[in-house]
XYZ file of C-alpha atoms in Angstrom:
677
model
C 0.063 -0.153 0.060
C 0.801 3.855 -0.562
C 2.882 4.923 2.533
C 0.769 8.435 2.372
C -2.513 6.111 2.842
C -1.307 4.600 6.026
C -2.628 5.870 9.509
C -0.469 4.557 12.472
C -2.868 5.850 15.657
C -3.403 5.554 18.669
C -6.581 6.311 21.289
C -6.061 7.808 24.732
C -7.655 8.941 27.308
C -8.722 8.956 30.996
C -10.065 5.674 32.522
C -13.789 5.254 31.667
C -13.943 7.942 29.033
C -14.846 5.306 26.152
C -12.113 5.391 24.391
C -12.544 1.213 23.566
C -16.047 2.021 23.106
C -15.159 4.325 20.686
C -12.528 1.625 19.242
C -15.491 -0.743 18.778
C -17.655 1.529 16.572
C -14.670 2.694 14.549
C -13.871 -1.466 13.958
C -17.590 -1.847 13.162
C -18.464 0.945 10.606
C -14.825 0.198 8.797
C -16.174 -3.625 8.341
C -13.015 -4.629 10.267
C -15.770 -6.211 13.100
C -19.859 -7.964 11.774
C -21.161 -7.026 15.552
C -20.528 -4.610 18.258
C -19.039 -5.736 21.807
C -19.563 -3.382 24.441
C -17.455 -3.201 27.476
C -20.480 -2.584 30.117
C -21.604 -6.224 28.559
C -18.043 -7.630 28.741
C -17.915 -8.478 25.087
C -15.302 -5.397 23.997
C -13.466 -6.515 21.118
C -10.423 -4.710 21.906
C -10.169 -6.150 25.898
C -10.029 -9.271 25.099
C -7.726 -10.672 27.839
C -10.308 -11.984 30.619
C -9.066 -9.593 33.096
C -9.735 -7.063 30.732
C -13.741 -8.228 30.272
C -13.979 -8.700 34.073
C -12.891 -5.494 35.091
C -13.786 -3.546 32.045
C -10.665 -1.380 31.351
C -8.258 -1.591 29.418
C -4.453 -3.071 30.473
C -2.686 -4.295 27.249
C -2.783 -1.590 24.200
C -4.123 -3.856 21.873
C -3.140 -3.311 18.182
C -5.828 -3.678 15.335
C -5.774 -3.103 11.772
C -8.807 -1.779 9.698
C -9.407 -0.066 6.513
C -11.488 3.905 5.768
C -12.029 5.756 2.632
C -8.919 3.464 1.040
C -6.640 4.210 3.783
C -5.126 1.902 6.040
C -5.152 2.562 9.624
C -3.088 0.776 12.226
C -5.099 1.454 15.904
C -3.219 1.323 19.143
C -5.893 1.103 22.148
C -3.827 2.260 25.226
C -4.801 1.798 28.689
C -6.446 4.822 30.723
C -5.231 3.929 34.222
C -1.922 5.575 35.162
C -0.643 2.050 36.369
C -0.263 1.008 33.336
C 1.457 4.208 32.064
C 4.498 2.462 30.092
C 1.871 0.700 27.746
C 0.885 4.218 27.296
C 4.819 5.460 26.407
C 5.117 2.436 24.342
C 2.304 2.909 22.128
C 2.672 6.817 21.706
C 6.820 6.213 21.020
C 5.725 4.330 17.603
C 2.594 6.387 16.375
C 1.939 9.014 14.017
C -0.977 10.722 15.486
C -3.593 10.403 18.676
C -7.160 10.527 19.167
C -7.729 11.914 22.520
C -11.411 11.007 23.753
C -12.115 13.399 26.295
C -16.173 12.877 28.926
C -18.359 15.194 27.591
C -19.358 15.261 31.675
C -16.000 15.117 33.274
C -14.081 17.198 30.943
C -9.827 16.916 31.096
C -9.697 14.554 34.524
C -5.734 13.956 36.073
C -4.998 10.807 33.535
C -5.810 12.613 30.632
C -3.220 15.197 31.467
C -0.504 12.731 32.096
C -1.522 11.052 28.525
C -1.596 14.747 27.284
C 2.111 15.539 28.628
C 3.539 12.143 26.888
C 1.964 13.012 23.976
C 3.316 16.127 23.900
C 7.079 14.499 24.947
C 7.123 12.700 21.851
C 5.299 15.693 19.722
C 2.484 13.731 18.522
C -0.282 15.555 16.484
C -3.673 15.230 18.157
C -7.232 15.393 17.098
C -10.046 15.247 20.084
C -13.059 13.372 20.595
C -15.388 15.288 23.307
C -17.135 11.407 24.086
C -20.634 11.001 26.114
C -22.506 13.748 25.123
C -25.911 11.585 25.906
C -25.000 11.514 29.561
C -26.554 13.950 32.178
C -24.590 16.913 33.174
C -23.038 16.740 29.075
C -21.585 20.389 28.642
C -19.606 20.677 25.015
C -18.813 24.648 26.063
C -17.313 23.475 29.215
C -15.351 21.119 27.890
C -14.070 23.829 25.115
C -13.174 25.495 28.233
C -11.825 23.364 30.031
C -9.231 21.873 27.561
C -7.652 25.039 26.080
C -7.604 26.242 29.945
C -5.676 23.355 31.440
C -3.579 22.447 27.884
C -3.325 26.275 26.758
C -3.524 25.188 23.099
C -6.176 26.207 20.310
C -8.738 23.728 19.636
C -10.960 23.940 16.898
C -14.541 22.883 17.313
C -15.584 21.148 13.293
C -18.775 19.726 14.231
C -21.741 21.107 17.243
C -24.189 19.129 18.975
C -27.532 19.453 18.419
C -29.291 19.061 21.871
C -27.522 17.291 25.073
C -27.918 14.349 27.483
C -30.891 12.284 26.308
C -31.769 15.167 23.903
C -28.778 14.631 22.221
C -29.823 13.501 18.684
C -27.231 14.472 16.143
C -24.278 16.810 15.262
C -23.656 20.166 12.539
C -20.803 19.951 10.305
C -19.988 23.423 10.527
C -17.731 23.125 7.438
C -20.664 21.449 4.848
C -23.386 23.401 6.564
C -25.371 20.510 7.364
C -27.241 18.911 10.362
C -26.122 14.640 10.423
C -28.228 12.357 12.217
C -27.807 9.077 12.564
C -30.484 5.688 11.749
C -30.926 3.749 15.460
C -32.054 0.309 13.457
C -28.884 -0.310 12.190
C -26.334 1.122 14.836
C -25.812 4.036 13.031
C -24.614 3.072 9.762
C -26.867 5.135 7.986
C -26.745 8.769 7.899
C -29.077 11.635 7.168
C -27.879 14.848 6.147
C -30.213 17.686 6.138
C -30.321 21.472 6.540
C -29.018 22.897 9.914
C -32.739 23.496 12.157
C -33.335 27.205 11.961
C -32.633 27.711 15.899
C -29.266 26.691 15.310
C -28.109 28.796 12.329
C -26.740 32.076 14.136
C -24.956 29.523 16.430
C -23.418 27.595 13.382
C -22.142 31.088 11.644
C -20.218 32.009 14.643
C -18.203 28.451 14.980
C -17.609 28.511 11.313
C -16.457 31.818 11.180
C -14.370 30.905 14.404
C -12.955 28.127 12.112
C -11.963 30.419 9.450
C -10.288 33.575 12.051
C -8.171 30.773 12.923
C -6.952 29.204 9.531
C -6.331 32.691 8.112
C -3.545 33.056 10.907
C -1.902 30.450 8.783
C -3.352 30.854 4.903
C -2.657 33.845 3.070
C -5.445 32.407 1.040
C -7.770 32.246 2.934
C -7.672 35.266 4.383
C -7.676 37.347 0.918
C -10.752 35.155 -0.154
C -12.109 36.093 3.115
C -11.514 40.037 2.562
C -12.535 39.601 -1.027
C -15.810 37.856 0.448
C -15.471 34.597 -2.015
C -16.859 31.409 -1.154
C -13.748 29.421 0.618
C -12.971 26.088 -1.290
C -13.771 22.927 1.833
C -10.593 21.651 -0.218
C -8.514 24.706 1.089
C -9.708 24.258 4.728
C -9.093 20.634 4.909
C -5.242 21.018 3.683
C -4.598 24.021 5.824
C -6.495 22.348 8.728
C -4.176 19.392 8.035
C -1.098 21.127 8.247
C -2.141 23.304 11.246
C -2.701 19.378 12.876
C 0.636 18.201 11.248
C 2.924 21.023 13.331
C 0.137 20.578 16.485
C -0.599 24.620 16.054
C -4.580 23.769 15.835
C -6.479 21.063 17.424
C -9.038 19.676 15.305
C -12.219 18.603 17.814
C -14.886 16.486 17.115
C -18.118 15.605 18.840
C -20.248 12.658 19.651
C -21.911 9.589 21.973
C -19.966 6.397 20.876
C -22.398 4.383 23.048
C -25.438 5.682 21.215
C -23.420 5.444 17.593
C -23.865 9.195 16.972
C -20.301 11.027 15.313
C -17.841 7.694 14.768
C -17.475 7.854 10.866
C -17.020 11.724 11.034
C -14.434 10.912 13.451
C -13.149 8.479 11.007
C -12.501 10.982 8.444
C -11.201 13.248 10.442
C -8.425 10.643 11.395
C -7.663 10.252 7.669
C -8.118 13.879 6.334
C -6.020 15.283 9.166
C -3.433 13.356 10.792
C -0.016 12.502 9.374
C 0.820 9.314 7.162
C 4.509 7.910 7.483
C 5.258 10.106 4.954
C 4.632 13.458 6.911
C 6.300 13.018 10.374
C 9.681 14.661 10.916
C 12.904 11.875 10.796
C 13.292 9.405 13.793
C 16.726 10.409 15.849
C 18.634 7.083 16.223
C 22.246 6.789 16.949
C 25.098 5.156 14.875
C 26.479 2.233 16.955
C 30.127 2.811 14.960
C 30.325 6.129 15.932
C 27.978 6.971 18.735
C 26.890 10.092 16.672
C 23.098 11.194 16.494
C 21.351 10.163 13.168
C 18.251 10.913 11.294
C 16.661 7.868 10.199
C 14.411 9.167 7.264
C 11.246 7.387 5.701
C 12.853 5.284 3.034
C 11.233 2.283 1.952
C 14.233 1.285 -0.509
C 16.543 1.928 2.451
C 18.372 -0.388 4.793
C 15.481 -2.469 7.324
C 15.293 -0.752 10.674
C 12.771 -1.541 13.124
C 11.587 -0.741 17.238
C 10.351 -3.409 19.561
C 7.358 -1.450 21.159
C 5.599 -4.124 22.658
C 5.395 -8.202 23.819
C 3.415 -10.584 24.361
C 3.379 -14.273 24.704
C 1.025 -16.739 23.157
C 0.776 -20.027 24.658
C 1.254 -21.612 20.902
C 3.501 -19.393 19.068
C 5.645 -17.934 22.117
C 6.799 -14.682 22.210
C 4.556 -12.300 19.742
C 7.086 -8.744 18.675
C 5.223 -5.904 18.004
C 7.235 -3.876 15.780
C 7.175 -0.426 13.642
C 8.990 -0.017 10.920
C 10.923 2.973 10.071
C 13.157 2.033 7.078
C 13.112 -0.813 4.124
C 11.417 -3.887 4.603
C 11.199 -7.011 6.935
C 10.091 -10.103 5.269
C 8.874 -13.581 6.251
C 11.970 -15.611 6.324
C 14.526 -13.596 6.425
C 17.103 -12.954 8.973
C 17.524 -9.721 11.034
C 19.871 -8.402 13.522
C 18.966 -7.297 17.205
C 21.222 -4.340 17.456
C 20.851 -4.321 21.199
C 21.723 -7.868 21.719
C 24.341 -7.854 18.888
C 22.076 -11.300 18.038
C 21.217 -12.253 14.955
C 17.383 -13.426 14.783
C 15.108 -15.234 12.199
C 12.161 -13.855 10.976
C 9.514 -16.913 11.287
C 6.056 -15.693 10.802
C 4.629 -11.813 9.924
C 1.184 -10.809 10.602
C -1.140 -7.922 10.873
C -3.146 -7.897 14.191
C -6.743 -7.775 14.425
C -7.226 -7.279 18.110
C -7.125 -11.341 19.057
C -7.178 -12.546 15.718
C -4.153 -12.697 13.108
C -3.554 -12.015 9.266
C -0.598 -14.010 7.696
C 1.735 -11.347 5.151
C 5.296 -11.869 3.803
C 6.267 -8.365 4.495
C 6.139 -5.215 6.465
C 7.361 -1.876 5.035
C 8.621 1.289 6.246
C 6.117 2.762 8.188
C 3.838 -0.447 8.994
C 3.238 -1.656 11.921
C 2.754 -5.366 12.565
C 3.810 -8.937 14.493
C 7.002 -10.934 14.245
C 6.865 -14.565 15.198
C 10.127 -16.252 16.272
C 12.277 -13.665 18.092
C 14.231 -15.584 21.176
C 16.188 -12.921 22.851
C 14.461 -9.502 21.653
C 13.013 -7.397 24.674
C 10.605 -4.620 24.341
C 12.345 -1.214 23.767
C 15.147 -3.108 21.491
C 16.321 -2.177 17.760
C 16.246 -4.472 14.666
C 17.733 -4.047 11.652
C 20.677 -4.343 9.411
C 23.810 -5.904 10.504
C 26.512 -3.748 7.850
C 24.135 -0.403 9.238
C 23.572 -0.506 12.890
C 21.654 2.670 14.172
C 19.759 2.336 17.881
C 16.310 4.175 18.112
C 16.208 6.243 20.833
C 14.980 4.793 23.995
C 11.576 4.253 25.559
C 12.151 5.613 29.369
C 10.080 3.813 31.634
C 9.358 4.926 35.361
C 10.308 2.937 38.295
C 8.638 0.131 39.945
C 7.575 1.455 43.138
C 5.848 -1.086 45.076
C 6.522 -5.154 45.542
C 5.203 -8.320 47.169
C 6.495 -11.406 48.183
C 5.570 -14.332 45.819
C 5.962 -18.184 46.360
C 4.967 -21.437 44.702
C 2.310 -23.190 46.513
C 4.631 -26.403 45.749
C 8.454 -27.425 45.275
C 7.665 -28.465 41.833
C 5.760 -25.220 41.114
C 8.955 -23.530 41.676
C 11.117 -23.557 37.966
C 7.570 -22.865 36.361
C 6.819 -19.701 38.486
C 9.979 -18.615 37.462
C 9.771 -18.899 33.692
C 6.214 -17.286 34.036
C 7.811 -14.310 36.019
C 10.957 -14.322 32.668
C 7.938 -14.181 30.423
C 6.441 -11.082 32.115
C 9.144 -9.316 32.381
C 9.559 -9.372 28.904
C 6.485 -8.264 28.397
C 6.141 -5.028 30.902
C 9.454 -3.481 31.637
C 7.648 -1.447 34.584
C 7.564 -4.877 36.124
C 10.359 -7.018 37.711
C 11.670 -9.292 40.163
C 14.167 -10.589 42.462
C 15.204 -13.509 44.344
C 15.918 -12.289 48.156
C 19.435 -13.865 48.574
C 19.207 -14.181 52.630
C 15.020 -15.268 52.816
C 14.964 -16.980 49.040
C 11.721 -15.352 48.715
C 10.746 -14.149 44.806
C 9.859 -10.292 45.415
C 7.804 -8.773 42.566
C 7.788 -5.187 41.777
C 4.917 -2.772 39.785
C 3.429 0.682 39.344
C 1.103 0.477 41.881
C -1.410 -2.163 43.612
C -3.832 -2.581 40.393
C -0.755 -2.971 38.214
C 0.429 -6.155 40.760
C -2.740 -6.878 41.337
C -3.499 -7.383 37.228
C 0.109 -9.128 37.257
C -0.602 -11.451 40.315
C -3.841 -12.675 38.930
C -2.560 -13.392 35.382
C -0.052 -15.411 36.817
C -2.525 -17.498 38.482
C -5.536 -17.885 36.378
C -4.065 -17.286 32.378
C -0.401 -18.870 32.724
C -2.048 -21.655 35.567
C 0.817 -20.948 38.314
C -0.264 -22.442 41.958
C 1.502 -19.321 43.868
C 0.447 -17.447 47.558
C 1.022 -13.592 47.090
C 2.126 -11.711 50.430
C 0.599 -7.915 51.196
C 2.070 -5.275 49.321
C 5.504 -3.373 50.176
C 6.973 -0.264 49.493
C 10.187 -0.567 47.148
C 12.768 1.501 48.738
C 16.070 2.944 47.207
C 19.448 3.767 49.150
C 21.962 6.918 48.425
C 24.790 8.287 50.267
C 25.051 12.105 51.701
C 29.226 12.459 51.634
C 32.072 12.052 49.301
C 34.390 9.369 50.056
C 37.215 7.781 48.389
C 38.096 4.088 49.218
C 40.832 1.520 47.524
C 40.469 -1.964 47.363
C 43.204 -5.131 46.744
C 41.916 -8.338 45.354
C 43.969 -11.410 44.652
C 42.971 -14.856 44.554
C 44.344 -18.024 42.858
C 41.803 -19.812 41.039
C 42.128 -23.396 39.260
C 46.394 -22.565 39.640
C 45.948 -18.917 38.047
C 46.691 -16.161 40.042
C 44.095 -12.953 39.578
C 44.916 -9.503 41.009
C 43.349 -6.349 40.746
C 43.775 -2.731 42.377
C 40.853 -0.019 42.107
C 40.822 3.366 43.704
C 37.203 4.992 43.227
C 35.199 7.800 44.815
C 31.719 7.855 45.209
C 29.752 11.664 45.867
C 26.200 12.315 46.414
C 24.164 13.256 42.899
C 20.474 15.273 43.113
C 17.585 13.578 43.483
C 17.126 11.523 39.949
C 20.402 11.844 38.403
C 20.770 8.191 38.326
C 24.268 6.780 38.895
C 27.224 7.982 36.972
C 30.775 6.734 36.558
C 33.559 8.539 35.393
C 37.106 7.249 34.337
C 40.111 9.354 35.093
C 42.102 6.617 33.537
C 42.746 6.701 30.126
C 42.055 3.590 26.978
C 45.864 3.306 26.772
C 46.465 2.729 30.272
C 44.090 -0.074 30.638
C 42.735 -2.078 28.514
C 38.729 -2.147 27.139
C 37.758 -5.500 28.600
C 39.244 -4.596 32.045
C 37.474 -1.125 31.845
C 34.016 -2.845 31.442
C 34.785 -5.394 33.995
C 35.196 -2.760 36.257
C 31.635 -0.671 35.364
C 30.200 -4.230 35.417
C 31.283 -4.216 39.267
C 29.835 -1.161 40.151
C 26.772 -1.505 38.351
C 26.456 -5.288 40.140
C 27.361 -3.816 43.864
C 24.788 -0.971 43.150
C 22.122 -3.291 42.409
C 22.366 -5.298 45.738
C 22.737 -2.235 47.557
C 24.800 -0.188 50.138
C 23.130 -1.432 53.578
C 19.341 -2.499 53.156
C 19.871 -4.578 50.205
C 17.818 -1.765 48.340
C 18.689 -0.519 44.497
C 21.110 2.392 45.013
C 20.800 5.582 43.207
C 22.082 8.882 42.731
C 25.784 8.283 43.065
C 28.544 9.138 41.051
C 31.622 6.914 41.126
C 35.143 8.233 39.974
C 37.843 5.729 38.680
C 40.877 7.571 40.135
C 43.528 4.958 39.757
C 44.079 1.198 39.475
C 46.711 -1.324 40.266
C 46.953 -3.409 37.024
C 49.217 -6.257 35.808
C 49.528 -7.678 32.247
C 50.054 -10.985 33.909
C 47.825 -11.647 36.452
C 45.206 -8.962 36.441
C 42.018 -10.404 34.835
C 38.088 -9.110 33.953
C 37.258 -11.231 37.006
C 39.225 -9.898 39.350
C 38.800 -6.037 38.242
C 35.039 -6.577 38.398
C 35.283 -8.269 41.580
C 37.288 -5.438 43.548
C 35.186 -2.635 41.805
C 32.406 -4.323 43.700
C 34.075 -4.575 46.845
C 35.294 -0.708 46.440
C 32.077 0.580 45.502
C 30.007 -1.557 48.453
C 33.018 -0.069 50.821
C 32.984 3.334 49.657
C 29.132 3.864 50.179
C 29.177 2.039 53.990
C 31.784 5.056 54.966
C 29.929 7.874 52.395
C 26.740 8.282 55.370
C 24.245 5.739 53.489
C 20.830 6.810 53.603
C 17.274 4.843 52.690
C 15.026 6.710 50.344
C 11.258 6.406 49.747
C 9.226 7.122 46.614
C 6.976 10.054 47.352
C 3.551 9.605 45.067
C 2.349 12.343 42.881
C -2.067 12.280 43.985
C -4.177 13.701 42.186
C -8.011 13.567 43.899
C -11.659 15.109 42.966
C -14.019 15.657 45.060
C -17.380 17.164 45.884
C -16.595 20.659 47.472
C -18.383 19.969 50.984
C -15.783 17.220 51.780
C -12.639 18.706 50.892
C -11.519 19.778 54.314
C -12.016 16.132 55.113
C -9.839 14.853 52.685
C -7.121 17.339 53.516
C -7.201 16.229 56.988
C -7.144 12.564 56.092
C -3.724 13.296 53.300
C -2.204 15.239 55.943
C -2.523 12.359 58.724
C -0.668 10.208 56.266
C 1.956 12.387 55.904
C 0.761 13.831 52.417
C 1.594 17.797 51.417
C -1.049 19.507 49.993
C 0.514 21.705 46.725
C -2.853 23.202 44.927
C -6.546 22.964 44.918
C -8.145 24.051 41.628
C -12.085 25.153 42.074
C -14.510 23.279 39.314
C -18.293 23.497 38.857
C -19.131 20.684 40.780
C -16.163 19.455 42.242
C -12.719 20.474 43.895
C -9.397 19.250 42.057
C -6.543 18.759 44.830
C -2.930 17.830 43.971
C -0.894 16.511 46.367
C 2.216 14.177 47.119
C 2.606 11.821 50.054
C 5.359 8.625 51.057
C 3.827 5.787 49.156
C 4.440 3.504 52.666
C 1.456 5.712 54.043
C -1.424 5.621 50.905
C -1.926 1.670 51.457
C -5.903 1.348 51.593
C -6.321 5.069 50.366
C -8.737 4.538 48.176
C -11.118 2.863 51.110
C -10.810 5.857 52.907
C -11.552 8.415 50.739
C -14.228 6.487 49.497
C -16.045 6.343 53.038
C -15.041 10.011 54.052
C -16.877 10.727 50.656
C -19.626 8.980 50.530
C -18.408 7.038 47.601
C -18.185 10.201 45.361
C -14.450 10.915 45.690
C -11.958 10.035 43.097
C -8.122 9.288 42.987
C -5.173 8.419 40.750
C -1.113 8.244 41.678
C 1.784 8.191 39.628
C 5.700 8.006 40.941
C 7.058 11.473 41.605
C 10.487 10.887 43.239
C 12.652 9.538 45.899
C 13.448 11.769 49.262
C 14.953 10.288 52.163
C 12.742 8.124 54.664
C 11.855 9.973 58.116
C 13.484 7.930 61.007
C 10.211 8.126 62.925
């Protein structure tokens, strides 16, 4: 297919804004799905995991392909819950455009702001669909004001709702100057276009003028036609608006009610008309492995193959399914490809296009396309695959730190290996999930983004992977750091298999600001020490950092400088230098006033006005600090920070103190020194 006819889009929103229902309608009207599945009935086509149907939320981002107006649309349906933010990050990383679904009642909610910020980070062009206009309390014009105030953007409504709440019956197409109604008997498949009612003509004129005024700033042609009183062709409006959408200067706004089958076909037209094809996005940034220089990866169907693995899921029959976005060249079935991160050759056994939980075999994936590879053995999420001759690493994806842990143990010894194998699969799929074995107790510890995240993974282990396991209570995942600067020298000497292994290392460790991670600086040049020994030193520091200083938690925000080495050509080995640097880093940090760091969470709470005092009192009692309170029409939006250790069970407390009317989301903010009390 012509690359200009491809659209790679994501559907993103706050939990329960109706994005899965919107995707269901898109699949239905594009002929991809012969019947409509409802989230409320547990039959949504895109939510094919058993837990998604049980909970009525989207957990993994299902990828599907459909066709509209001779265009191929690859859709990723992303989760709205903050615990699954990595899924959203992964999706946005490989998309060319996105549809933000906003609830017509609630407007901009906390998680909407999170995914919007993520889309800003990756410079993703967007269009907005104001959904749920049939619900009680829906207010289209208030949502527009909310969007512009919160996001500091210029939205451009292209349609207006006819009525609201139970009286919502259709939409007005401002550019075509027509009212569109949708036939109930065939689930909205038939659309009737008619004259705009007299009662809405003045309103239509006002908002049409708004479109022309906004576009005139970006088009001299529109300005000239407007001032000369001539008719402005629709094609010119569409062309200018497409350019502004791709440049992210204006954001087209659509309206409807997906559940009532109103407004979805115009949204599909908007996806094709305004969102970019792979040809229209800026080149991807990559790093050349040869010289570590940044390079532009241009969209070139005839170039060397280059693709990013943005998601991995496991199929019981086929094994790992690697979801890839191709940026250059083509990936062909049966060919060999090079995993640039792992330095390994892999074989593309089979290629698929995904249709939620169905697959369509294909022979190749071209530049700009999204699909699934079966056959990779060592691949992980975030790996770059391509040509061994032209090795370019596509920029890495950044995922938040796991902040909550639980102990898990098999119900019998025979289940131990099965449990470890299942945990490896989950970790390969999800970069925000990790597991480790406690050396002292032999316990397996799993870590994730929040209580819901771990609960979902736990249920997947037991129900989907059929592992018999017991799970403990959630525990906070702490970190360690240091307060002072210390230099330390470590000598290592050991005879192994009759051969002497010696090394000497001097390191200086010093604290870094919050969020800096661990940095390694060497004052020893490549001439003074062979590269393999320098790598061994870095490896030793990394091993020591991961196993902690005093309490066994990972060490962060430390700079380690290699000041001197004692090196013998005869007896110094990589093993000796790795061991020496491990001991040196650990002992230096132990002398540098080690401290324990705890995760601090950013909390967004929305509560009715009358409960604000009680909610703030409850937060303060849990060690929380309120940063700001924003007033809304019927509720207050409280922004606060609090230690994660104090937030277990907070959802129950909030529900009871607000008679079930308060809602909150939280995400990791930073690590801070834990108070001793």
